[in-house]
GROMACS .gro file of C-alpha atoms in nm:
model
  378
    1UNK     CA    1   0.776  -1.750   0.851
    2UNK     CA    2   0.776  -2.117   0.781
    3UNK     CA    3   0.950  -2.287   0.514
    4UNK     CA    4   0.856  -2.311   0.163
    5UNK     CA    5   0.754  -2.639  -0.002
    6UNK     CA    6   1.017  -2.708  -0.286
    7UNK     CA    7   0.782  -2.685  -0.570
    8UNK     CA    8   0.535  -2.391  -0.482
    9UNK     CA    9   0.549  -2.110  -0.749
   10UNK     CA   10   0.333  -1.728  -0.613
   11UNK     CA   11   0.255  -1.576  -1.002
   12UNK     CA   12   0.157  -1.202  -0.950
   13UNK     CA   13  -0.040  -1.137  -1.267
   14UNK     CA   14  -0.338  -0.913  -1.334
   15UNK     CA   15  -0.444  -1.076  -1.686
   16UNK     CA   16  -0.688  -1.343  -1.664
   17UNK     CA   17  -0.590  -1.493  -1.942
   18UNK     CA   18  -0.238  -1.494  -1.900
   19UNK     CA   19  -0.259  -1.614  -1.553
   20UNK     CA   20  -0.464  -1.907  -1.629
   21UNK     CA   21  -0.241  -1.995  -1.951
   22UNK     CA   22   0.096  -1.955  -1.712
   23UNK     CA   23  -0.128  -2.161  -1.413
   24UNK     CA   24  -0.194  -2.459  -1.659
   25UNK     CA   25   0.170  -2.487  -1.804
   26UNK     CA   26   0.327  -2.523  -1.457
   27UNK     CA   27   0.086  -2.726  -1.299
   28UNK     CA   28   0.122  -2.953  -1.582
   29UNK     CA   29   0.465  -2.915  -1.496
   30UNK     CA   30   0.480  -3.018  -1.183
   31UNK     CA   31   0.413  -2.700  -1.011
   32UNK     CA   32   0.182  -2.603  -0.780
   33UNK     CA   33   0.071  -2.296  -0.845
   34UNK     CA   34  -0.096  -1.994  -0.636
   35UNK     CA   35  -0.220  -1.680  -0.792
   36UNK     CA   36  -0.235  -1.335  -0.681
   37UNK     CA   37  -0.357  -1.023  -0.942
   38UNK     CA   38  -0.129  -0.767  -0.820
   39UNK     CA   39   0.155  -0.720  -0.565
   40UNK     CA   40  -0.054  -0.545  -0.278
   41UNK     CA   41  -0.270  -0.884  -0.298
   42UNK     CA   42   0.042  -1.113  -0.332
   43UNK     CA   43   0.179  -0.963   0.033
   44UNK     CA   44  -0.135  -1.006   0.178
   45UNK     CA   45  -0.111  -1.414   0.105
   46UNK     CA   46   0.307  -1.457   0.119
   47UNK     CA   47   0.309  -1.613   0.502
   48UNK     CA   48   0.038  -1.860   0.428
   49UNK     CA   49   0.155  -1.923   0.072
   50UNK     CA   50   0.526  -1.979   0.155
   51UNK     CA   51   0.641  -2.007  -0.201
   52UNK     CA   52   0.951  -2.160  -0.339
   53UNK     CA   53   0.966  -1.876  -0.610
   54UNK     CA   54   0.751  -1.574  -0.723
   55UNK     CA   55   0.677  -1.510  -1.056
   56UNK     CA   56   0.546  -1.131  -1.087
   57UNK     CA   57   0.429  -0.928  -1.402
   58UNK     CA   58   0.619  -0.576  -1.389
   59UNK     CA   59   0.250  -0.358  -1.542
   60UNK     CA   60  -0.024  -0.401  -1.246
   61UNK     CA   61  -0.293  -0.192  -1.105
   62UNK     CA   62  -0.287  -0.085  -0.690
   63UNK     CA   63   0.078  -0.240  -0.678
   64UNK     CA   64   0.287  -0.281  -0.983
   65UNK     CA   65   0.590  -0.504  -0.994
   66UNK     CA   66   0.824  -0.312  -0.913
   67UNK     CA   67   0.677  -0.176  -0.586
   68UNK     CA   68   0.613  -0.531  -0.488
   69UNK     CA   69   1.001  -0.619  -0.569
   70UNK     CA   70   1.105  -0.323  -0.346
   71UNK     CA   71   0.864  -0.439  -0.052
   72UNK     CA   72   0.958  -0.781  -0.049
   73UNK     CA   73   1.318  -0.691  -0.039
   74UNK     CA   74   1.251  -0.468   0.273
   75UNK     CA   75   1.150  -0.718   0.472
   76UNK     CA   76   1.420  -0.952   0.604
   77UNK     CA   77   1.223  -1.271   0.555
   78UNK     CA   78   1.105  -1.194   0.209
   79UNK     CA   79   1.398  -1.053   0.023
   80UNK     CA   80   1.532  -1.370   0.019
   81UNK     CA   81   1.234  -1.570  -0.200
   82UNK     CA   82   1.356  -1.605  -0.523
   83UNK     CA   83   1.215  -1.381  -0.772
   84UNK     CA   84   1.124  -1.382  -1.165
   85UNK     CA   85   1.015  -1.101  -1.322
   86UNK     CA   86   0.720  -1.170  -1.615
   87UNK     CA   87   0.715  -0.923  -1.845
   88UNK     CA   88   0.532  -0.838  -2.237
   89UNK     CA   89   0.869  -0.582  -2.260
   90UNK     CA   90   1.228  -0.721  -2.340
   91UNK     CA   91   1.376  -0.305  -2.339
   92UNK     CA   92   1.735  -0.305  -2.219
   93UNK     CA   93   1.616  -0.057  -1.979
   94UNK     CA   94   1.354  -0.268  -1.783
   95UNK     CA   95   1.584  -0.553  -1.766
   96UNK     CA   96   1.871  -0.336  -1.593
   97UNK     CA   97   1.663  -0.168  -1.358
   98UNK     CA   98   1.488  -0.537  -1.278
   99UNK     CA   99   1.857  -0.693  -1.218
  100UNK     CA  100   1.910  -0.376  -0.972
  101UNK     CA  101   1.613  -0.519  -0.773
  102UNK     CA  102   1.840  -0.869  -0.681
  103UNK     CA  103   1.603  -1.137  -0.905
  104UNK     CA  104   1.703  -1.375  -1.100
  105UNK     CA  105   1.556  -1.366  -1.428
  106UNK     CA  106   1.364  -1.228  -1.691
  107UNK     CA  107   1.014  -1.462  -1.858
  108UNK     CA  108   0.839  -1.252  -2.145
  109UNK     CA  109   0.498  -1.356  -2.179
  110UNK     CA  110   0.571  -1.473  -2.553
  111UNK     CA  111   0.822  -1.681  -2.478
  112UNK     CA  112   0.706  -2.092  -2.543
  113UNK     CA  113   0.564  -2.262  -2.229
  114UNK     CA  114   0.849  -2.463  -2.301
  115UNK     CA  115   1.072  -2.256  -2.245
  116UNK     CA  116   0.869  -2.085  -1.946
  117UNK     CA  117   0.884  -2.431  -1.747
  118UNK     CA  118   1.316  -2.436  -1.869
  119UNK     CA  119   1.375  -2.144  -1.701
  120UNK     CA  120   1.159  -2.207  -1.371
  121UNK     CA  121   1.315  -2.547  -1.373
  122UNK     CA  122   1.658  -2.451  -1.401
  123UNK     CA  123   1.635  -2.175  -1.122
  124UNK     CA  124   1.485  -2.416  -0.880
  125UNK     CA  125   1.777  -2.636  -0.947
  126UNK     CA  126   2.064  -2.359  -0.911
  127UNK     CA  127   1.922  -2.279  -0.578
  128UNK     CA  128   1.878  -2.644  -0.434
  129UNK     CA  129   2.268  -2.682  -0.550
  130UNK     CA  130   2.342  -2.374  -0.348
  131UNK     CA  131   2.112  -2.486  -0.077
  132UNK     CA  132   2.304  -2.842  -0.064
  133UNK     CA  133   2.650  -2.596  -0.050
  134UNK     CA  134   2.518  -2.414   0.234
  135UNK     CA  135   2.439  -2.701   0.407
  136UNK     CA  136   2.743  -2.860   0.379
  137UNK     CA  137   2.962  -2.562   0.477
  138UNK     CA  138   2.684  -2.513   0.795
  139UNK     CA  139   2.742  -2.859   0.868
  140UNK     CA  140   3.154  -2.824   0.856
  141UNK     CA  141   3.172  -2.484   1.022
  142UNK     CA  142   2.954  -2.672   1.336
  143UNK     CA  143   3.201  -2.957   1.301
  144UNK     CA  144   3.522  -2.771   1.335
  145UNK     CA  145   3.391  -2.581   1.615
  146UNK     CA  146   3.328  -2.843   1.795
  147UNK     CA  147   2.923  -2.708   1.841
  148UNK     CA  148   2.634  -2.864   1.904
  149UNK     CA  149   2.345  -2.672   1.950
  150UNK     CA  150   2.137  -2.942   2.073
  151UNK     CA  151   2.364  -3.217   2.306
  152UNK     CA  152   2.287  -3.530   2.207
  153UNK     CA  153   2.107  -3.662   2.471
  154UNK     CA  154   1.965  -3.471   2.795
  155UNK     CA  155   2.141  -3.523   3.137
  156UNK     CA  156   2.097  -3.752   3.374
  157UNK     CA  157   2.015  -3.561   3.666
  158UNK     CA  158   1.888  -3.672   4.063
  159UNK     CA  159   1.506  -3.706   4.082
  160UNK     CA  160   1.437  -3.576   3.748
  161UNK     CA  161   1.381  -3.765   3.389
  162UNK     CA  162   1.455  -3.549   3.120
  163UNK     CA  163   1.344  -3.639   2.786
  164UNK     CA  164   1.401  -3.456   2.425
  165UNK     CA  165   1.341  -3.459   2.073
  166UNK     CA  166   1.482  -3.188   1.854
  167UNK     CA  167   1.449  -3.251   1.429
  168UNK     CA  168   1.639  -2.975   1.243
  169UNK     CA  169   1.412  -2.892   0.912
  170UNK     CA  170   1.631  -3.093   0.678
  171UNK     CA  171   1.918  -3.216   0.876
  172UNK     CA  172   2.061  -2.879   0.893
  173UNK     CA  173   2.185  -2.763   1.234
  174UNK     CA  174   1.893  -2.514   1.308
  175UNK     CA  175   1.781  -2.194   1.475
  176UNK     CA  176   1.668  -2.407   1.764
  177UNK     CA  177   1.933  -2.468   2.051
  178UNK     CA  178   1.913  -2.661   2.416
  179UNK     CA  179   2.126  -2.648   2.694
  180UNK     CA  180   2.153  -2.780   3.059
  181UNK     CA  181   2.334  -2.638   3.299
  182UNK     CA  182   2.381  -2.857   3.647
  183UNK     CA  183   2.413  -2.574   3.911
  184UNK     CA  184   2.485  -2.798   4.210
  185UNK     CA  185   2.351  -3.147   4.357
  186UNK     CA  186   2.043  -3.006   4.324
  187UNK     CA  187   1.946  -2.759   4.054
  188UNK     CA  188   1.933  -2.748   3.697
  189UNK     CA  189   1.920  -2.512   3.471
  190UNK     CA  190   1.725  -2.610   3.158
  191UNK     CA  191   1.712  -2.353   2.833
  192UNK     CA  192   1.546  -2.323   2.549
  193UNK     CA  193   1.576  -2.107   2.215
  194UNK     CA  194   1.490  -2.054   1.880
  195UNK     CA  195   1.672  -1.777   1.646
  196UNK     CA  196   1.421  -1.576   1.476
  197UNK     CA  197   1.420  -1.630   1.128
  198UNK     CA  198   1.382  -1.926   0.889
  199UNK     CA  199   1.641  -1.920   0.614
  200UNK     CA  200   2.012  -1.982   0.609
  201UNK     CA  201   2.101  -1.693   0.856
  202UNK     CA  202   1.941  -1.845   1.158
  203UNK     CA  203   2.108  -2.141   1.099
  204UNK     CA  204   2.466  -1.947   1.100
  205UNK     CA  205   2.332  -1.729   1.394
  206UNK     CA  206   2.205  -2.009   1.639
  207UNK     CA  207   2.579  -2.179   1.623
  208UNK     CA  208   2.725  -1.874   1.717
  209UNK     CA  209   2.426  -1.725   1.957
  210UNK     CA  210   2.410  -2.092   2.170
  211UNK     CA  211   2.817  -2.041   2.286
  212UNK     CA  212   2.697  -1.687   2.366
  213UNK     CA  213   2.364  -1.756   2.574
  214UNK     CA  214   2.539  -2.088   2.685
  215UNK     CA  215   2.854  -1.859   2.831
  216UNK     CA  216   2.692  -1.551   2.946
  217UNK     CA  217   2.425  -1.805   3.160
  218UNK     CA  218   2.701  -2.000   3.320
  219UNK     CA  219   2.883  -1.628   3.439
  220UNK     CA  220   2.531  -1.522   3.592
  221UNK     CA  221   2.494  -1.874   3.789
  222UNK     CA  222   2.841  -1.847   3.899
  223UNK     CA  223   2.821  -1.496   4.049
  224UNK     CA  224   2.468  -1.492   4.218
  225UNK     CA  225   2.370  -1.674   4.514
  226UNK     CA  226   2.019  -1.588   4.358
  227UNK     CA  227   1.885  -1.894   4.130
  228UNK     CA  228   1.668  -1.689   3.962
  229UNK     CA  229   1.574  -1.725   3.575
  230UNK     CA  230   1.451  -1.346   3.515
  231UNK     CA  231   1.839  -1.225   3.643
  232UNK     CA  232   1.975  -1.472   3.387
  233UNK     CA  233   1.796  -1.320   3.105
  234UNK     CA  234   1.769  -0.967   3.230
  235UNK     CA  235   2.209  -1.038   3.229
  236UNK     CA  236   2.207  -1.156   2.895
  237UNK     CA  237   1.936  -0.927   2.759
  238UNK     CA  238   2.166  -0.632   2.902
  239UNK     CA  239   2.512  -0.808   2.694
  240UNK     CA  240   2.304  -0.816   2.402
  241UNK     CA  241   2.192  -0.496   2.341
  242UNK     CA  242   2.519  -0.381   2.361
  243UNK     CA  243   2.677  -0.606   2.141
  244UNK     CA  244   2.627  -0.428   1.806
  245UNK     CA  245   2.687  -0.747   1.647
  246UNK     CA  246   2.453  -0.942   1.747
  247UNK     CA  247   2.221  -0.674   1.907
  248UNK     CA  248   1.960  -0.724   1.558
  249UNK     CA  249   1.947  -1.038   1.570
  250UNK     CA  250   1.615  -1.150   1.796
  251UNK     CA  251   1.610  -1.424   1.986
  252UNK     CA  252   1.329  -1.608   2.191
  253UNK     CA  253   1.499  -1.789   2.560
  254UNK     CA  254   1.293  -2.013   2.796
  255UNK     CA  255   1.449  -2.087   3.141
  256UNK     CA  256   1.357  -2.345   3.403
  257UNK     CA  257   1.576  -2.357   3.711
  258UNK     CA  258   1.425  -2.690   3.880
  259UNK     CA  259   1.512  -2.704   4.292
  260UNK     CA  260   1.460  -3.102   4.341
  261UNK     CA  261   1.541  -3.041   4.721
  262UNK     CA  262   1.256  -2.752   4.798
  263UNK     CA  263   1.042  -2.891   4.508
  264UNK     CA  264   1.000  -2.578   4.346
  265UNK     CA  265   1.048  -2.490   3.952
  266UNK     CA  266   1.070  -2.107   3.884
  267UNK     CA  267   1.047  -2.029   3.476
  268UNK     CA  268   1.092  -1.676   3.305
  269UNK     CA  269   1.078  -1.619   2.952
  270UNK     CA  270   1.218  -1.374   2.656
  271UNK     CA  271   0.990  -1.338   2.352
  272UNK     CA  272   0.910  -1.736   2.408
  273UNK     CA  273   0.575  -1.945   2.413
  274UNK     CA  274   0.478  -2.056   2.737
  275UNK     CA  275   0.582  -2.346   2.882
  276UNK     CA  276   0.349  -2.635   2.999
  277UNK     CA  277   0.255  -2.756   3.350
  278UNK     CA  278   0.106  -3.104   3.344
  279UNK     CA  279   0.015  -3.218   3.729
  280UNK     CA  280  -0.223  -3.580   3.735
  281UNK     CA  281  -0.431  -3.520   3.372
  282UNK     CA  282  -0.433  -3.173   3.391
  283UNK     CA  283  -0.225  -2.923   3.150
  284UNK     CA  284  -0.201  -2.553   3.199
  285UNK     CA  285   0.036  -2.316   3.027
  286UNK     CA  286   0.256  -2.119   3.188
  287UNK     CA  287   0.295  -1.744   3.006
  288UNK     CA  288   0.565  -1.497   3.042
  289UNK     CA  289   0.537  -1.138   2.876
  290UNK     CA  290   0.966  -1.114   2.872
  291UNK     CA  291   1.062  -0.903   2.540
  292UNK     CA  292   1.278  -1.069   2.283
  293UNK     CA  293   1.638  -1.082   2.408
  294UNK     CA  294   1.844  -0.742   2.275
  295UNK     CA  295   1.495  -0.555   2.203
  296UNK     CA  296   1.513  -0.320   2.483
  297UNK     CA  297   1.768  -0.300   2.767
  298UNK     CA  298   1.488  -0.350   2.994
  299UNK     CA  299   1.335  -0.692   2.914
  300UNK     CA  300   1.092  -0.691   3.191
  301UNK     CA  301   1.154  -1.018   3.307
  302UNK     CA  302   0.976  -1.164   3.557
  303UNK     CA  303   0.987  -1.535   3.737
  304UNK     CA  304   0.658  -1.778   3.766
  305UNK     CA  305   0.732  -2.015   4.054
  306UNK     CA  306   0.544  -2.385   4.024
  307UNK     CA  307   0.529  -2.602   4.323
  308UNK     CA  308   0.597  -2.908   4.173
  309UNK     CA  309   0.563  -3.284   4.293
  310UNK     CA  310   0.626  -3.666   4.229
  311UNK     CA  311   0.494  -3.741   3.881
  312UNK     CA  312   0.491  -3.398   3.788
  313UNK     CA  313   0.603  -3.277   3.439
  314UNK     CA  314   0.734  -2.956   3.314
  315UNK     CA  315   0.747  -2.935   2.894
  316UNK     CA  316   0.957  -2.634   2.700
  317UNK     CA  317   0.892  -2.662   2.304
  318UNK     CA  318   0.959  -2.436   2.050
  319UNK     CA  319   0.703  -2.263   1.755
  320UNK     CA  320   0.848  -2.559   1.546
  321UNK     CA  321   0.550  -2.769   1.700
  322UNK     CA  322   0.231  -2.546   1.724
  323UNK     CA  323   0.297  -2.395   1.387
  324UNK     CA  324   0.336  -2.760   1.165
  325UNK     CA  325   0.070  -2.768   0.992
  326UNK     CA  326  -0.145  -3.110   0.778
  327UNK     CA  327  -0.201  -3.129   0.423
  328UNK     CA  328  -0.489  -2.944   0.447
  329UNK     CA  329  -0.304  -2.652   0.589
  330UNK     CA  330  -0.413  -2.671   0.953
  331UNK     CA  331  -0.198  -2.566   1.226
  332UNK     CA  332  -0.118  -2.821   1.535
  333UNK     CA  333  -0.176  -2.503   1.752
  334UNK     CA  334  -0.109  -2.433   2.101
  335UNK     CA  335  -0.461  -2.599   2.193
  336UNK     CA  336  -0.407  -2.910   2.030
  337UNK     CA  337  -0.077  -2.918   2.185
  338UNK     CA  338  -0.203  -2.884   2.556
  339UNK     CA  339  -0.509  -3.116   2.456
  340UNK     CA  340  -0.256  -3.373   2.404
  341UNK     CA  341  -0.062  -3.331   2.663
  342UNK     CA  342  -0.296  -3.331   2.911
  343UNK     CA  343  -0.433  -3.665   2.822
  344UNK     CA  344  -0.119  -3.828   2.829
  345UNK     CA  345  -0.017  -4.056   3.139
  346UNK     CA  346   0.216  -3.978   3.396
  347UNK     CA  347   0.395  -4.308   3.336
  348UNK     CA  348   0.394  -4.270   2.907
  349UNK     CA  349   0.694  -4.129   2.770
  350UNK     CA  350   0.548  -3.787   2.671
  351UNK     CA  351   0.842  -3.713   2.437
  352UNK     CA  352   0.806  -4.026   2.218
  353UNK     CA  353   0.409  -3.977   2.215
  354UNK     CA  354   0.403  -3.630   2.093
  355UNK     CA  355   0.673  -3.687   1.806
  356UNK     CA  356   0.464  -3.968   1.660
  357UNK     CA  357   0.153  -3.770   1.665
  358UNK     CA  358   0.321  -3.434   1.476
  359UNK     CA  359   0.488  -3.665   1.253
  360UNK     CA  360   0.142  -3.843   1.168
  361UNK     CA  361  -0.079  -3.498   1.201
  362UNK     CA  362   0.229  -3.346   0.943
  363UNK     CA  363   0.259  -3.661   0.738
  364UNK     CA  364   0.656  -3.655   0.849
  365UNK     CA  365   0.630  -3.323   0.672
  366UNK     CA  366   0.810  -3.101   0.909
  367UNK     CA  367   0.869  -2.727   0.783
  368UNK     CA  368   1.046  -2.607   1.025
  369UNK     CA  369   1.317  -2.663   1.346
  370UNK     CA  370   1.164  -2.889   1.616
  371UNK     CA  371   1.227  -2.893   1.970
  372UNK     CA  372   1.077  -3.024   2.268
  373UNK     CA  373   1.212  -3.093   2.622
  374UNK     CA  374   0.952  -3.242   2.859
  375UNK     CA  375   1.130  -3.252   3.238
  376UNK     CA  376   0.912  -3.477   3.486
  377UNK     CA  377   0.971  -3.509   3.875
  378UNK     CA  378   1.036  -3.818   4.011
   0.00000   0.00000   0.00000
């Protein structure tokens, strides 16, 4: 689930007239409003609406509002949408059992659009101030632990050029993380990952999660003579899944083990998107069917092996880049992606090319975690 823009209100309300009276005052407002006429319709639009709030009547044919409250908080990257309950009743009762339900107010449809666009106003700005908190404590906690989880720049590294971009949505260290891992004089380990989930919990998780991927790789490449991606994940995968902790928390893992001596790149993936294989002006994905790391103790990993050669490039990105989407609500998508690719030259810098042409496709409206590492053989 991507982002939501700032300002984007979802009103759940099944009178016409109310809807278009509530539509007016908060696009007049500022808003931008999108309206659904009862809850079963409002889950049906949520991922492509992405709203900033939800404003929901309680009294609604098919799905009322409470139903909708109760499905929304079921799923993990719903319950945390702030919520506003619009309601023609102002019983004690109704108000207690709405404040069981986790929103975080009450609008009665009397109340003054004036004091309609208040209320909205004022619980936008609470939760930017606690978004600004969270960031800052995010920020600290990476700080004192000394964690990046993207280095700063890629390694320099014997017949290779590695180049990357990562852009954490809003400066906030993100659910993306990289690492490289030099294995001797001449292999590399290159990994890739993105923490499912969009909101302030991936951005706690993928601190923590890099120094465990990051630690449990380096063990497996010490104690195999075996360079083989699919053992590294199948190891981790296994650590996972028993580590209650962390065992719920889904992750997607790309790793590329490039051999600059035999020429050879072997890739295997867990829950990721495929990686790209650009050779002259031709693009090809890669695809690995891998399960999400700690989803079964039996990932079902398997390697792809590329015979690879001078000029040569190898790129890992993350859903950050297909899924950005124009102001007309079009996606980049894979296609456009290997489109692009493919027509770029072997002596361009395919890094700096593809950031300026998501940044003008988006508008510089990212909505989500960025990363893309594009390896090519010298």
């Amino acid at each position: 689930m991507a982002t939501s823009s700032s300002n984007k209100i979802l009103l759940v309300e099944d009178e016409p007239n109310i809807a278009r009276l509530f539509i007016h005052n908060l696009t007049k407002a500022g808003f931008e409003c999108v309206h659904a006429e009862n809850g079963k319709a409002a889950l049906e639009m949520i991922d492509e609406v992405q709203p900033a709030l939800i404003i929901s009547d309680i009294m609604m044919p098919v799905m009322d509002g409470f139903e909708f409250r109760k499905e929304l908080l079921s799923n993990p990257e719903y319950k945390s949408i702030p919520f506003v309950f619009l309601t023609a009743k102002s019983g004690e009762e109704d108000m207690l059992l709405g404040y069981d339900l986790e929103i975080e107010d009450y609008i009665v449809k009397t109340s003054s659009p004036k004091i309609v666009i208040a209320k909205v106003s004022a619980i936008l700005k609470s939760l930017e101030k606690e978004r600004e908190k969270v960031v800052d404590e995010v920020q600290k906690a990476a700080d004192s632990m000394a964690a990046k989880v993207v280095p700063e720049s890629p390694p320099q590294f014997n017949g290779l050029k590695v180049l990357q971009w990562h852009a954490p949505y809003k400066n906030v260290p993100g659910g993306d993380f990289i690492d490289y891992i030099k294995i001797n004089d001449d292999s590399i380990a290159v990994i890739l990952g993105d923490v499912m989930g969009k909101r302030w919990g991936a951005w706690y998780f993928a601190v923590a999660y890099a120094g465990y991927v990051r630690t449990a790789a380096r063990i497996v490449l010490e104690s195999t003579a075996e360079l083989n991606p699919d053992i590294i994940l199948q190891r981790i995968n296994e650590s996972v899944y028993r580590d209650e902790r962390i065992s719920e928390v889904f992750i997607t893992l790309s790793v590329v083990i490039i051999d600059t001596k035999n020429k050879t790149a072997k890739y295997s993936g867990a829950g990721d998107l495929p990686i790209i294989y650009r050779s002259g002006n031709k693009a090809v994905f890669i695809e690995s069917s891998g399960l999400l790391l700690g989803f079964n103790p039996d990932g079902q990993y398997s390697n792809k092996i590329i015979d690879i050669k001078s000029g040569d490039e190898i790129i890992l990105f993350t859903d950050g880049i297909t899924e950005s989407r124009n102001k007309e609500g079009e996606l980049f998508g894979n296609q456009r992606l290997l489109d692009f690719i493919g027509n770029v030259s072997p002596e361009d810098n395919t890094v700096d090319l593809l950031r300026e042409e998501l940044l003008k496709f988006t508008g510089g409206e990212l909505e989500d975690d960025v990363s893309v590492i594009a390896i090519k053989i010298l």
